[in-house]
Short mmCIF file of C-alpha atoms and ligand atoms in Angstrom, two decimals:
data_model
loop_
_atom_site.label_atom_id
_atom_site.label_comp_id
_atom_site.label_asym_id
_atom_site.label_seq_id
_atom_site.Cartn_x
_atom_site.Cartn_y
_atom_site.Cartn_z
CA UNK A 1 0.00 0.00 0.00
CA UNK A 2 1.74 3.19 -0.87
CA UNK A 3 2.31 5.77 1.25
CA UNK A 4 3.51 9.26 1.95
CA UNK A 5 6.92 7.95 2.94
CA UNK A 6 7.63 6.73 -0.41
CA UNK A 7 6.81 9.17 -2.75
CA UNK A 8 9.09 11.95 -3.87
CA UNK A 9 8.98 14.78 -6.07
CA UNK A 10 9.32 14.63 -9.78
CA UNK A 11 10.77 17.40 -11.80
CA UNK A 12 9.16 16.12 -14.68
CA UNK A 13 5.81 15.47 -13.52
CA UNK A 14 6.05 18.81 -11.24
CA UNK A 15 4.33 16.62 -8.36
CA UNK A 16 4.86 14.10 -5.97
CA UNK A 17 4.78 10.60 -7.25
CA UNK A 18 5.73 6.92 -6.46
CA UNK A 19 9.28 5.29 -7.74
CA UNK A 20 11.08 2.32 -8.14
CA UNK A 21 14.67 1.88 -8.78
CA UNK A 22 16.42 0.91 -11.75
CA UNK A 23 19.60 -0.84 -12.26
CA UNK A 24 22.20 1.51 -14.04
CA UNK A 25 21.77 0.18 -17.79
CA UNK A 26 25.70 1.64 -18.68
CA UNK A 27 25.39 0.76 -22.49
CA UNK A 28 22.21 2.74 -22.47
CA UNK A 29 24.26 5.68 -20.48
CA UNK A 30 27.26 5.32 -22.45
CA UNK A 31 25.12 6.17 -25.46
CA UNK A 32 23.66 9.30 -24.13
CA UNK A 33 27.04 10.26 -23.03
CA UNK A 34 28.07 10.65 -26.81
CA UNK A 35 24.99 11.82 -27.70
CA UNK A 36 24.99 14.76 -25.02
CA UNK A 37 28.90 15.45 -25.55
CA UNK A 38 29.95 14.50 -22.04
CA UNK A 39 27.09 16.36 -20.62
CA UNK A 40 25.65 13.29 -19.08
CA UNK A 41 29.00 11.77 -17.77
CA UNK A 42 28.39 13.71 -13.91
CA UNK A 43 24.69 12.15 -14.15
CA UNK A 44 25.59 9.02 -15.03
CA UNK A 45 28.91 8.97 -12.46
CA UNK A 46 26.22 9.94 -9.81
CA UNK A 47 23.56 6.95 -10.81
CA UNK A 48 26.33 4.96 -10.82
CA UNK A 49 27.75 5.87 -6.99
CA UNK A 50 24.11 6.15 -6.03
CA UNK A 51 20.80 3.60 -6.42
CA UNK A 52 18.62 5.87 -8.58
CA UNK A 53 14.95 6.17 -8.11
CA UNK A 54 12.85 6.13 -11.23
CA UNK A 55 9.30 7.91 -11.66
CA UNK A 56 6.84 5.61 -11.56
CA UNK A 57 4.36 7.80 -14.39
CA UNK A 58 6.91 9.17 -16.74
CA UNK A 59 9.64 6.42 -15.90
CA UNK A 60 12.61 9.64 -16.20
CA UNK A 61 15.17 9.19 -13.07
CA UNK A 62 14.49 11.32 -9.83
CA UNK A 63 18.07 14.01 -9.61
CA UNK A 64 17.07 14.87 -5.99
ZN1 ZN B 1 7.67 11.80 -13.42
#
């Protein structure tokens, strides 16, 4: 049963909603890494230190 406790907020979504986590898919990160010029190398550095919760309505990954 979901709760308060386990929802955060979600830039994306601009509300509160549920998440899950993902595992760090690094092929899928290594390819937006090219894609974004080394833009997305800190983001995915931090998923990778850090378990990242995913958005349960638009699926994008919670930067809290
Ligand atoms: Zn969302």
């Amino acid at each position: 049963m979901p709760t308060e406790n386990n929802q955060v907020y979600c830039g994306t979504c601009r509300k509160r909603v549920s998440y899950h986590f993902v595992p760090v898919d690094h092929k899928r990160e290594f390819v937006r890494s090219v894609i974004t010029v080394g833009l997305w190398l800190p983001i995915w550095l931090a998923m990778s230190l850090t378990k990242t919760k995913h958005c349960d309505t638009c699926s994008n990954p919670i930067i809290e």
